[in-house]
Short mmCIF file of C-alpha atoms and ligand atoms in Angstrom, two decimals:
data_model
loop_
_atom_site.label_atom_id
_atom_site.label_comp_id
_atom_site.label_asym_id
_atom_site.label_seq_id
_atom_site.Cartn_x
_atom_site.Cartn_y
_atom_site.Cartn_z
CA MET A 3 11.84 -39.98 0.37
CA GLU A 4 12.11 -38.03 -2.89
CA ALA A 5 8.87 -36.35 -3.96
CA GLU A 6 7.94 -34.46 -7.12
CA TYR A 7 6.32 -31.04 -6.93
CA GLY A 8 4.72 -28.74 -9.45
CA LEU A 9 4.21 -25.00 -9.35
CA PHE A 10 1.20 -23.77 -7.39
CA ILE A 11 -0.62 -21.13 -9.42
CA ASP A 12 -4.26 -20.07 -9.13
CA GLY A 13 -5.04 -22.88 -6.73
CA GLN A 14 -3.63 -25.64 -8.96
CA TRP A 15 -0.47 -27.72 -8.61
CA ALA A 16 0.89 -28.26 -12.11
CA SER A 17 4.08 -29.51 -13.72
CA PRO A 18 4.14 -28.17 -17.27
CA PRO A 19 5.25 -31.09 -19.50
CA GLY A 20 8.81 -31.16 -20.80
CA ARG A 21 10.00 -28.51 -18.41
CA ALA A 22 13.42 -28.53 -16.78
CA ARG A 23 13.47 -29.64 -13.14
CA PHE A 24 15.92 -29.33 -10.29
CA GLU A 25 16.44 -31.31 -7.11
CA THR A 26 17.20 -30.66 -3.47
CA THR A 27 19.45 -32.94 -1.44
CA ASN A 28 19.95 -33.84 2.19
CA PRO A 29 23.22 -32.12 3.26
CA ALA A 30 23.88 -34.87 5.83
CA THR A 31 23.56 -37.82 3.45
CA GLY A 32 23.51 -36.59 -0.14
CA GLU A 33 20.10 -38.26 -0.66
CA ARG A 34 17.59 -36.55 -2.89
CA VAL A 35 14.75 -34.83 -1.03
CA GLY A 36 12.55 -33.39 -3.77
CA SER A 37 12.25 -32.52 -7.43
CA PHE A 38 10.82 -29.19 -8.59
CA VAL A 39 9.90 -27.30 -11.72
CA ALA A 40 12.54 -24.75 -12.74
CA GLY A 41 10.16 -21.80 -13.07
CA THR A 42 10.40 -19.33 -15.95
CA ALA A 43 9.54 -15.67 -16.43
CA ASP A 44 6.30 -16.84 -18.06
CA ASP A 45 5.39 -18.83 -14.91
CA VAL A 46 5.98 -15.69 -12.89
CA ARG A 47 3.64 -13.72 -15.18
CA ARG A 48 0.93 -16.38 -14.77
CA ALA A 49 1.38 -16.40 -11.00
CA THR A 50 1.26 -12.62 -10.56
CA ALA A 51 -1.74 -12.42 -12.91
CA ALA A 52 -3.54 -15.03 -10.77
CA ALA A 53 -2.63 -13.07 -7.62
CA ALA A 54 -3.93 -9.86 -9.22
CA ARG A 55 -7.23 -11.56 -10.14
CA ALA A 56 -7.64 -12.93 -6.61
CA TYR A 57 -6.82 -9.59 -4.97
CA PRO A 58 -10.18 -7.73 -5.10
CA ALA A 59 -12.15 -10.53 -3.39
CA TRP A 60 -9.41 -11.20 -0.80
CA ARG A 61 -9.11 -7.51 -0.05
CA GLU A 62 -12.89 -7.41 0.55
CA THR A 63 -12.77 -10.43 2.89
CA PRO A 64 -13.15 -9.11 6.45
CA PRO A 65 -9.78 -9.36 8.24
CA PRO A 66 -11.18 -11.55 11.07
CA LYS A 67 -12.32 -14.03 8.39
CA ARG A 68 -8.82 -14.01 6.90
CA GLY A 69 -7.61 -14.65 10.45
CA GLU A 70 -9.85 -17.71 10.74
CA ILE A 71 -8.14 -19.23 7.70
CA LEU A 72 -4.72 -18.48 9.21
CA LEU A 73 -5.77 -20.18 12.45
CA GLU A 74 -6.81 -23.25 10.48
CA VAL A 75 -3.40 -23.23 8.74
CA ALA A 76 -1.70 -22.99 12.15
CA ARG A 77 -3.83 -25.85 13.47
CA ARG A 78 -2.89 -28.06 10.55
CA MET A 79 0.76 -27.08 10.88
CA ARG A 80 0.70 -28.10 14.54
CA THR A 81 -0.53 -31.54 13.50
CA ALA A 82 2.09 -31.72 10.74
CA LYS A 83 4.88 -30.39 13.01
CA PRO A 84 6.76 -33.66 13.64
CA GLU A 85 6.87 -34.48 9.94
CA LEU A 86 7.56 -30.93 8.77
CA GLY A 87 10.29 -30.42 11.40
CA ARG A 88 11.94 -33.60 10.20
CA LEU A 89 11.75 -32.36 6.62
CA VAL A 90 13.46 -29.08 7.64
CA THR A 91 16.29 -31.15 9.11
CA GLN A 92 16.49 -33.40 6.08
CA GLU A 93 16.48 -30.63 3.50
CA MET A 94 18.49 -27.97 5.34
CA GLY A 95 20.59 -29.84 7.90
CA LYS A 96 19.81 -28.08 11.19
CA VAL A 97 19.49 -30.46 14.15
CA ILE A 98 16.03 -31.88 14.79
CA SER A 99 15.26 -29.72 17.85
CA GLU A 100 15.94 -26.67 15.66
CA GLY A 101 13.97 -28.16 12.75
CA LEU A 102 10.96 -28.48 15.05
CA GLY A 103 11.71 -24.98 16.41
CA ASP A 104 11.60 -23.61 12.86
CA VAL A 105 8.07 -25.01 12.47
CA GLN A 106 7.02 -23.83 15.94
CA GLU A 107 8.13 -20.30 15.04
CA SER A 108 5.93 -20.54 11.94
CA ILE A 109 2.92 -21.63 14.02
CA ASP A 110 3.52 -18.91 16.60
CA PHE A 111 3.69 -16.22 13.96
CA ILE A 112 0.67 -17.39 11.98
CA GLU A 113 -1.39 -17.40 15.18
CA TYR A 114 -0.05 -13.99 16.13
CA MET A 115 -1.00 -12.57 12.73
CA ALA A 116 -4.42 -14.24 12.85
CA GLY A 117 -5.10 -12.12 15.95
CA GLU A 118 -3.99 -9.05 14.01
CA GLY A 119 -7.11 -9.60 11.88
CA ARG A 120 -9.11 -8.25 14.81
CA ARG A 121 -6.81 -5.25 15.30
CA LEU A 122 -5.23 -3.67 12.20
CA PHE A 123 -5.50 -0.46 14.18
CA GLY A 124 -5.70 2.96 12.65
CA GLU A 125 -5.70 6.24 14.57
CA THR A 126 -8.28 8.89 15.30
CA VAL A 127 -6.79 12.37 15.21
CA PRO A 128 -8.31 15.74 16.11
CA SER A 129 -9.11 18.22 13.35
CA GLU A 130 -8.17 21.88 13.46
CA LEU A 131 -11.72 22.65 12.26
CA ARG A 132 -15.09 22.23 13.92
CA SER A 133 -17.49 19.43 13.00
CA LYS A 134 -14.76 17.49 11.29
CA PHE A 135 -13.51 14.02 12.16
CA CYS A 136 -10.10 12.63 11.12
CA LEU A 137 -8.82 9.08 11.12
CA THR A 138 -6.40 6.72 9.41
CA VAL A 139 -7.14 3.27 8.00
CA ARG A 140 -4.75 0.56 6.82
CA GLN A 141 -5.20 -0.82 3.33
CA PRO A 142 -3.42 -3.64 1.53
CA LYS A 143 -0.88 -2.93 -1.19
CA GLY A 144 -1.92 -5.50 -3.77
CA VAL A 145 0.29 -8.27 -5.12
CA VAL A 146 3.31 -8.97 -2.94
CA ALA A 147 6.43 -10.93 -3.93
CA CYS A 148 8.14 -12.84 -1.12
CA ILE A 149 11.70 -14.06 -1.73
CA THR A 150 13.20 -16.15 1.05
CA PRO A 151 16.52 -17.82 2.06
CA TRP A 152 17.18 -21.43 3.02
CA ASN A 153 18.27 -21.09 6.63
CA PHE A 154 14.74 -20.85 8.12
CA PRO A 155 12.92 -22.75 5.40
CA THR A 156 9.47 -22.64 7.01
CA ALA A 157 9.69 -19.73 9.46
CA ILE A 158 10.83 -16.99 7.09
CA PRO A 159 8.27 -17.79 4.36
CA ASN A 160 5.57 -17.79 7.05
CA TRP A 161 6.76 -14.49 8.54
CA LYS A 162 6.14 -12.92 5.18
CA ILE A 163 3.08 -14.86 3.96
CA ALA A 164 1.02 -14.55 7.15
CA ALA A 165 1.65 -10.80 7.53
CA ALA A 166 0.93 -10.15 3.85
CA LEU A 167 -2.27 -12.21 3.85
CA ILE A 168 -3.84 -10.91 7.05
CA THR A 169 -3.50 -7.37 5.71
CA GLY A 170 -5.38 -8.33 2.51
CA ASN A 171 -2.57 -8.71 -0.01
CA THR A 172 -2.15 -11.65 -2.37
CA VAL A 173 1.23 -13.34 -2.60
CA VAL A 174 3.69 -15.01 -4.95
CA LEU A 175 6.38 -16.90 -3.03
CA LYS A 176 9.78 -17.69 -4.51
CA PRO A 177 11.64 -19.75 -1.90
CA ALA A 178 15.35 -20.53 -1.79
CA SER A 179 15.97 -23.25 -4.35
CA ALA A 180 17.80 -25.39 -1.78
CA THR A 181 14.74 -25.70 0.48
CA SER A 182 11.93 -25.80 -2.07
CA ARG A 183 10.26 -28.84 -0.53
CA CYS A 184 9.81 -27.16 2.85
CA ALA A 185 8.25 -24.19 1.06
CA ALA A 186 5.96 -26.42 -1.03
CA GLU A 187 4.74 -28.23 2.10
CA VAL A 188 4.05 -24.89 3.79
CA VAL A 189 2.04 -23.71 0.77
CA ARG A 190 0.10 -26.99 0.80
CA LEU A 191 -0.98 -26.28 4.38
CA TYR A 192 -2.31 -22.85 3.36
CA GLU A 193 -4.18 -24.50 0.49
CA GLN A 194 -5.67 -27.08 2.87
CA GLY A 195 -6.49 -24.34 5.38
CA GLY A 196 -9.01 -22.94 2.90
CA LEU A 197 -7.22 -20.09 1.12
CA PRO A 198 -9.09 -19.18 -2.09
CA PRO A 199 -7.30 -19.88 -5.42
CA GLY A 200 -4.72 -17.30 -6.46
CA VAL A 201 -4.33 -15.74 -3.01
CA LEU A 202 -1.02 -17.58 -2.45
CA ASN A 203 1.08 -18.84 -5.36
CA LEU A 204 4.41 -20.67 -5.42
CA VAL A 205 6.97 -20.44 -8.20
CA THR A 206 10.09 -22.48 -7.59
CA GLY A 207 13.27 -21.86 -9.57
CA SER A 208 16.44 -19.85 -9.62
CA GLY A 209 16.92 -16.37 -8.24
CA SER A 210 18.29 -15.09 -11.52
CA VAL A 211 15.20 -16.19 -13.48
CA VAL A 212 12.21 -16.38 -11.11
CA GLY A 213 13.52 -13.82 -8.59
CA ASN A 214 14.40 -11.23 -11.20
CA ALA A 215 11.13 -11.67 -13.08
CA LEU A 216 9.16 -11.23 -9.85
CA VAL A 217 11.00 -8.10 -8.81
CA GLU A 218 10.41 -6.55 -12.24
CA ASP A 219 6.80 -7.72 -12.68
CA SER A 220 4.32 -4.88 -13.19
CA HIS A 221 1.65 -6.49 -10.95
CA VAL A 222 4.01 -6.59 -7.96
CA ARG A 223 3.82 -3.51 -5.72
CA THR A 224 5.94 -4.72 -2.80
CA VAL A 225 8.91 -7.05 -2.65
CA SER A 226 9.75 -8.61 0.69
CA PHE A 227 13.26 -10.05 0.48
CA THR A 228 15.44 -11.89 2.99
CA GLY A 229 18.91 -13.00 1.95
CA GLY A 230 22.48 -11.84 1.44
CA VAL A 231 23.61 -8.22 1.09
CA GLU A 232 24.76 -8.46 -2.52
CA THR A 233 21.52 -10.07 -3.73
CA GLY A 234 19.52 -7.62 -1.64
CA ARG A 235 21.30 -4.64 -3.16
CA ASP A 236 20.54 -5.93 -6.65
CA VAL A 237 16.88 -6.56 -5.78
CA TYR A 238 16.65 -3.05 -4.29
CA VAL A 239 18.02 -1.41 -7.44
CA ARG A 240 15.77 -3.40 -9.76
CA GLY A 241 12.71 -2.75 -7.59
CA ALA A 242 13.50 0.97 -7.47
CA ARG A 243 13.17 1.23 -11.24
CA GLY A 244 9.53 0.17 -10.89
CA LEU A 245 9.11 2.48 -7.86
CA LYS A 246 8.26 -0.57 -5.78
CA MET A 247 8.50 -0.76 -2.04
CA VAL A 248 11.40 -3.19 -1.38
CA HIS A 249 11.78 -4.51 2.14
CA LEU A 250 15.22 -6.01 2.84
CA GLU A 251 16.34 -8.28 5.69
CA LEU A 252 20.02 -9.01 5.13
CA GLY A 253 23.13 -10.29 6.87
CA GLY A 254 24.79 -9.89 10.25
CA LYS A 255 28.15 -10.05 12.04
CA ASN A 256 26.76 -10.32 15.50
CA PRO A 257 28.89 -9.76 18.61
CA VAL A 258 28.71 -11.15 22.11
CA ILE A 259 30.58 -8.94 24.57
CA LEU A 260 31.87 -10.86 27.56
CA MET A 261 32.76 -8.59 30.47
CA ASP A 262 35.12 -9.55 33.30
CA ASP A 263 32.23 -9.83 35.81
CA ALA A 264 30.16 -12.17 33.58
CA ASP A 265 28.66 -15.44 34.76
CA LEU A 266 31.08 -17.59 32.73
CA PRO A 267 29.19 -20.93 32.80
CA LEU A 268 26.03 -19.11 31.64
CA ALA A 269 27.99 -17.35 28.90
CA LEU A 270 29.56 -20.63 27.86
CA ASP A 271 26.18 -22.21 27.13
CA GLY A 272 25.09 -19.07 25.34
CA VAL A 273 28.17 -18.69 23.14
CA LEU A 274 28.08 -22.35 22.17
CA PHE A 275 24.42 -22.11 21.12
CA GLY A 276 24.81 -18.68 19.51
CA ALA A 277 27.89 -19.53 17.46
CA PHE A 278 27.30 -23.16 16.53
CA GLY A 279 23.50 -23.52 16.63
CA THR A 280 22.21 -24.09 13.05
CA ALA A 281 25.94 -24.57 12.25
CA GLY A 282 26.35 -20.78 12.47
CA GLN A 283 23.91 -20.27 9.59
CA ARG A 284 21.57 -17.83 11.26
CA CYS A 285 21.52 -14.17 10.32
CA THR A 286 21.71 -13.58 14.09
CA ALA A 287 24.48 -16.15 14.75
CA THR A 288 27.19 -15.13 17.20
CA SER A 289 30.13 -14.70 14.85
CA ARG A 290 32.27 -12.43 17.05
CA LEU A 291 33.14 -12.95 20.69
CA ILE A 292 34.60 -9.81 22.23
CA VAL A 293 36.20 -10.80 25.52
CA HIS A 294 37.60 -8.73 28.37
CA GLU A 295 41.28 -9.52 28.82
CA LYS A 296 40.80 -10.50 32.48
CA VAL A 297 38.68 -13.54 31.54
CA TYR A 298 40.03 -14.12 28.02
CA GLU A 299 42.21 -17.19 28.59
CA SER A 300 40.02 -18.81 31.19
CA PHE A 301 36.91 -18.48 29.00
CA LEU A 302 38.61 -19.76 25.84
CA ASN A 303 39.87 -22.77 27.78
CA LEU A 304 36.34 -23.51 28.97
CA LEU A 305 34.96 -23.06 25.45
CA THR A 306 37.44 -25.33 23.71
CA ALA A 307 37.05 -27.98 26.42
CA ARG A 308 33.28 -27.94 25.84
CA LEU A 309 33.77 -28.22 22.08
CA ASP A 310 35.75 -31.42 22.65
CA ARG A 311 32.47 -32.86 23.94
CA PHE A 312 30.19 -31.21 21.34
CA PRO A 313 28.82 -33.92 19.04
CA VAL A 314 28.77 -33.07 15.33
CA GLY A 315 26.90 -35.56 13.15
CA ASP A 316 23.48 -36.90 12.22
CA PRO A 317 21.09 -33.97 12.68
CA LEU A 318 18.15 -36.34 13.21
CA ASP A 319 19.82 -37.78 16.32
CA PRO A 320 18.53 -35.75 19.30
CA LYS A 321 21.98 -36.00 20.97
CA THR A 322 23.74 -34.20 18.11
CA GLY A 323 24.85 -30.63 18.84
CA MET A 324 25.57 -29.54 15.27
CA GLY A 325 24.65 -30.99 11.88
CA PRO A 326 26.17 -30.33 8.47
CA VAL A 327 26.28 -26.97 6.73
CA ALA A 328 23.43 -26.65 4.26
CA SER A 329 25.05 -27.38 0.89
CA ALA A 330 28.23 -28.01 -1.07
CA ASP A 331 28.31 -24.27 -1.89
CA GLN A 332 28.08 -23.40 1.78
CA GLU A 333 30.84 -25.87 2.62
CA ARG A 334 33.13 -24.41 -0.05
CA LYS A 335 32.48 -20.82 1.02
CA VAL A 336 33.06 -21.52 4.73
CA LEU A 337 36.23 -23.52 4.02
CA GLU A 338 37.56 -20.59 1.98
CA TYR A 339 37.06 -18.33 4.99
CA ILE A 340 38.75 -20.91 7.21
CA GLU A 341 41.80 -20.91 4.90
CA LEU A 342 41.81 -17.11 4.97
CA GLY A 343 41.57 -17.20 8.76
CA LYS A 344 44.59 -19.49 8.97
CA LYS A 345 46.59 -16.80 7.15
CA GLU A 346 45.39 -13.70 8.99
CA ALA A 347 44.58 -15.02 12.48
CA LYS A 348 45.50 -17.70 15.02
CA LEU A 349 43.48 -20.92 14.71
CA ARG A 350 42.46 -21.92 18.23
CA TYR A 351 40.06 -24.78 17.45
CA GLY A 352 38.80 -26.87 14.52
CA GLY A 353 39.42 -25.43 11.06
CA GLU A 354 38.67 -28.48 8.96
CA LYS A 355 36.16 -30.62 7.16
CA LEU A 356 35.23 -33.75 9.10
CA ARG A 357 36.05 -36.97 7.26
CA GLY A 358 35.48 -40.70 7.61
CA GLY A 359 32.35 -42.87 7.90
CA ALA A 360 29.04 -41.01 7.66
CA TYR A 361 30.87 -37.68 7.49
CA ASP A 362 31.99 -38.52 3.94
CA ARG A 363 28.42 -38.45 2.67
CA GLY A 364 27.66 -34.93 3.89
CA HIS A 365 28.98 -31.41 4.46
CA PHE A 366 30.28 -31.62 8.01
CA LEU A 367 32.73 -29.06 9.39
CA ARG A 368 34.41 -28.97 12.78
CA PRO A 369 33.31 -25.98 14.89
CA THR A 370 36.08 -23.43 14.42
CA ILE A 371 37.52 -20.68 16.59
CA PHE A 372 40.03 -18.05 15.52
CA GLU A 373 41.79 -15.58 17.79
CA THR A 374 41.99 -12.43 15.76
CA LYS A 375 42.18 -8.66 15.81
CA HIS A 376 39.33 -6.33 14.97
CA GLY A 377 39.69 -5.41 11.28
CA SER A 378 40.74 -8.80 9.92
CA ARG A 379 38.42 -9.97 7.14
CA ILE A 380 37.13 -12.91 9.17
CA SER A 381 36.17 -10.46 11.93
CA MET A 382 34.34 -8.12 9.53
CA GLU A 383 32.64 -10.24 6.85
CA GLU A 384 29.62 -12.51 7.27
CA ILE A 385 30.89 -16.11 7.03
CA PHE A 386 27.52 -17.77 7.73
CA GLY A 387 29.03 -20.97 9.09
CA PRO A 388 30.38 -22.49 12.32
CA VAL A 389 33.31 -20.06 12.63
CA LEU A 390 33.76 -17.80 15.65
CA SER A 391 36.21 -14.87 15.69
CA VAL A 392 37.43 -14.05 19.20
CA ILE A 393 38.76 -10.56 19.91
CA ARG A 394 40.50 -9.49 23.13
CA VAL A 395 39.62 -6.07 24.59
CA GLY A 396 40.68 -4.11 27.68
CA SER A 397 37.52 -2.19 28.56
CA TYR A 398 33.78 -1.81 27.97
CA GLU A 399 34.43 1.24 25.77
CA GLU A 400 36.82 -0.72 23.55
CA ALA A 401 34.34 -3.63 23.38
CA VAL A 402 31.58 -1.34 22.12
CA ARG A 403 33.93 0.28 19.56
CA VAL A 404 34.78 -3.18 18.21
CA ALA A 405 31.16 -4.37 18.32
CA ASN A 406 30.00 -1.34 16.34
CA GLY A 407 32.96 -1.33 13.95
CA VAL A 408 31.38 -3.47 11.22
CA ASP A 409 28.99 -2.75 8.34
CA TYR A 410 26.17 -4.84 9.83
CA GLY A 411 23.85 -4.22 12.77
CA LEU A 412 21.39 -7.05 13.33
CA SER A 413 21.84 -8.66 16.75
CA SER A 414 24.17 -8.05 19.70
CA SER A 415 24.67 -9.25 23.26
CA ILE A 416 26.50 -8.49 26.48
CA TYR A 417 27.20 -10.76 29.43
CA THR A 418 27.71 -8.75 32.61
CA ARG A 419 26.35 -8.64 36.17
CA ASP A 420 26.65 -4.84 36.23
CA VAL A 421 23.14 -3.47 35.67
CA ASN A 422 24.46 -0.04 34.68
CA LEU A 423 26.71 -1.55 32.02
CA ALA A 424 23.80 -3.61 30.71
CA PHE A 425 21.68 -0.50 30.24
CA ARG A 426 24.59 1.39 28.68
CA ALA A 427 24.97 -1.46 26.17
CA ILE A 428 21.28 -1.24 25.23
CA GLN A 429 21.95 2.40 24.43
CA ASP A 430 25.40 2.03 22.83
CA LEU A 431 25.20 -1.06 20.61
CA GLU A 432 24.35 -0.29 16.98
CA ALA A 433 21.95 -3.14 16.28
CA GLY A 434 18.26 -3.86 15.82
CA ILE A 435 18.36 -6.40 18.67
CA THR A 436 20.31 -6.49 21.97
CA TYR A 437 20.31 -9.40 24.40
CA ILE A 438 21.44 -9.09 28.01
CA ASN A 439 22.98 -12.27 29.46
CA ALA A 440 21.76 -14.34 26.51
CA PRO A 441 23.28 -15.14 23.12
CA THR A 442 22.55 -13.21 19.90
CA ILE A 443 19.94 -15.75 18.75
CA GLY A 444 16.49 -16.43 20.17
CA ALA A 445 14.01 -14.04 18.57
CA GLU A 446 10.37 -14.27 19.62
CA VAL A 447 7.67 -13.55 17.06
CA GLN A 448 5.85 -10.89 19.07
CA LEU A 449 8.85 -8.55 18.93
CA PRO A 450 10.05 -6.62 15.87
CA PHE A 451 12.94 -8.22 14.02
CA GLY A 452 15.47 -6.43 11.81
CA GLY A 453 18.65 -4.45 11.88
CA VAL A 454 20.50 -1.24 11.16
CA LYS A 455 23.31 -0.35 8.71
CA ASN A 456 23.78 -2.93 5.92
CA THR A 457 21.46 -5.42 7.61
CA GLY A 458 18.50 -3.88 5.82
CA ASN A 459 16.78 -0.72 4.73
CA GLY A 460 14.99 0.21 7.89
CA GLY A 461 11.93 -2.02 8.02
CA ARG A 462 11.08 -4.65 10.62
CA GLU A 463 9.41 -8.02 10.40
CA ALA A 464 7.49 -9.79 13.19
CA GLY A 465 5.83 -8.03 16.11
CA SER A 466 2.77 -5.89 15.48
CA VAL A 467 4.89 -3.64 13.20
CA ALA A 468 5.10 -6.53 10.70
CA ILE A 469 1.91 -5.24 9.12
CA GLU A 470 3.53 -1.93 8.19
CA GLU A 471 5.51 -3.54 5.39
CA PHE A 472 2.32 -4.75 3.77
CA THR A 473 -0.09 -1.84 4.27
CA GLU A 474 -0.64 1.66 2.99
CA ILE A 475 -2.06 4.22 5.38
CA LYS A 476 -5.00 6.23 4.17
CA SER A 477 -5.93 9.49 5.91
CA VAL A 478 -9.67 10.12 6.07
CA PHE A 479 -11.36 13.50 6.73
CA VAL A 480 -15.09 13.48 7.51
CA ASP A 481 -16.64 16.94 7.47
CA PHE A 482 -20.08 17.03 9.07
CA SER A 483 -20.43 20.85 9.18
CA SER A 484 -22.46 20.99 5.93
CA ARG A 485 -20.30 23.86 4.65
CA LEU A 486 -16.95 24.22 2.98
CA GLN A 487 -14.28 24.52 5.64
CA LYS A 488 -10.74 25.38 4.60
CA ALA A 489 -7.83 24.02 6.63
CA GLN A 490 -5.10 26.58 7.35
CA ILE A 491 -7.34 29.36 5.96
CA ASP A 492 -10.46 29.31 8.17
CA SER A 493 -8.28 29.43 11.25
CA GLU A 494 -9.82 30.43 14.54
CA THR A 495 -8.01 32.24 17.29
CA ALA A 496 -8.48 30.56 20.63
CA SER A 497 -10.41 32.93 22.86
P1 NAP B 10 20.76 -15.31 -1.14
O1 NAP B 10 21.73 -16.07 -1.94
O2 NAP B 10 20.82 -13.81 -1.19
O3 NAP B 10 19.31 -15.82 -1.62
C1 NAP B 10 18.14 -15.37 -1.01
C2 NAP B 10 16.97 -15.56 -1.98
O4 NAP B 10 17.15 -14.70 -3.09
C3 NAP B 10 16.88 -16.98 -2.55
O5 NAP B 10 15.52 -17.32 -2.73
C4 NAP B 10 17.57 -16.81 -3.91
O6 NAP B 10 17.18 -17.77 -4.87
C5 NAP B 10 17.05 -15.43 -4.30
N1 NAP B 10 17.82 -14.75 -5.33
C6 NAP B 10 19.09 -14.99 -5.74
N2 NAP B 10 19.42 -14.13 -6.74
C7 NAP B 10 18.34 -13.34 -6.95
C8 NAP B 10 18.05 -12.27 -7.85
N3 NAP B 10 18.94 -11.83 -8.73
N4 NAP B 10 16.83 -11.68 -7.79
C9 NAP B 10 15.91 -12.09 -6.89
N5 NAP B 10 16.13 -13.11 -6.03
C10 NAP B 10 17.32 -13.73 -6.04
O7 NAP B 10 20.81 -15.70 0.40
P2 NAP B 10 20.85 -17.16 1.04
O8 NAP B 10 22.20 -17.74 0.79
O9 NAP B 10 19.64 -17.92 0.62
O10 NAP B 10 20.67 -16.82 2.58
C11 NAP B 10 21.73 -16.44 3.41
C12 NAP B 10 21.70 -14.95 3.67
O11 NAP B 10 20.42 -14.57 4.17
C13 NAP B 10 22.70 -14.54 4.74
O12 NAP B 10 23.36 -13.36 4.35
C14 NAP B 10 21.82 -14.27 5.95
O13 NAP B 10 22.37 -13.37 6.88
C15 NAP B 10 20.60 -13.73 5.30
N6 NAP B 10 19.46 -13.83 6.20
C16 NAP B 10 18.96 -12.68 6.76
C17 NAP B 10 17.89 -12.74 7.65
C18 NAP B 10 17.32 -11.50 8.25
O14 NAP B 10 16.17 -11.54 8.69
N7 NAP B 10 18.06 -10.40 8.36
C19 NAP B 10 17.33 -13.98 7.96
C20 NAP B 10 17.88 -15.13 7.38
C21 NAP B 10 18.93 -15.05 6.49
P3 NAP B 10 18.05 -19.12 -5.08
O15 NAP B 10 17.96 -19.88 -3.83
O16 NAP B 10 17.37 -19.76 -6.22
O17 NAP B 10 19.45 -18.65 -5.40
#
């Protein structure tokens, strides 16, 4: 199934002759999925220059017209969904229902943003002076760089592209190297949807070359980055030198709190999906289970019994519960954490690479559970794999202290039947997202998405606030008094 791709710059797909290429592989089988140009700093300059040239006309295009193009992209993506969902599974390894879900999330968000083309609301505000009218309007920022991770290989690029485009910006996308084919197919759908040349450009290649060049490029006014904390910190510092707006969506260490009155069968389904869905490689994955001592043993027994019947294997098989982790690098990193866990915690389940038969061709790990104490490294650091740290607590107050006692604050959850406790948790949990009686994963595109503490730098994607990242607000004062009026000076006393 291997396919060769060029860079997409100024409306043209091109593979400059003699240029180095790199490949992506299927983490379940080791088969090659695609071959891509290893972009250079010069490619980045050509792409941002094309985006800068396309900007004035795109900015002038009425937002509802931009929305029509997005709707056409969404329509084409719906038709392509079975094939594109399968590609997500083949290039990234998540099970097929989640591969299709990745594409559905893209469609949902593109449609949602298309509607934004008929809103893009500003405000009208009273003036302190007579015969004067005040309002705000939203304006695009210019050329936007979007840098994306591999775990949602269509959804995250679309979250950024659709919001940037509807607000009138032009875009250069640098996707995660590991999922370049998914990104290229997404860009192709935008091309086919009727986007003018230069409005969306794709430069594949490494973070250290293409990513750095984009962040430092003088045409780029805003960088929208999703990835790990260390990369994000570096991108933030580099962007700051150019006084760029840098929007960061980073990692998580997301807790589920399980209270003693919880509906245990419901929580069981939720924890299984939250911790081991996408093989734990979601920024919102449930990586800590904080359990009240009264239900601790009984719940762990239920959980491990269910894992005995949880099929790990071919992600294209609809019966499979968990596929491989996404790459050899991922496998190595997660196995290192598992070895660390064996030293500092009690291994309750799994803790190994799966071997034999088809497993030997891919990066398959057994779902893993450690019983640990709050403060161990495995309970504090983002592992980004199918590893769940379970922590025993004696009260709601202790559970919240543990939940909040990490550097991250993306998603959180509590299972309880006590409505008062549920509302207290909404108030108490330091996170951008809180679920009640549901796992830490399951975002919907019409709600804001993002976190507190080291999970980012305060912005939100998705929801109607997604447009804030990509717009400047202009304040407008219209004086129809036909004389010079001075704010703060010509003040009138109310009579
Ligand atoms: P990553 O290693 O930080 O890479 C993210 C992106 O940055 C990739 O496109 C990467 O390119 C690029 N990059 C690497 N070095 C760069 C540099 N010096 N300058 C500019 N760009 C650079 O993260 P990942 O492993 O792909 O993704 C996993 C992380 O993403 C996890 O921490 C997860 O929690 C986080 N994440 C967060 C959210 C959220 O919304 N909060 C959502 C999903 C994932 P290459 O691929 O070429 O290295």
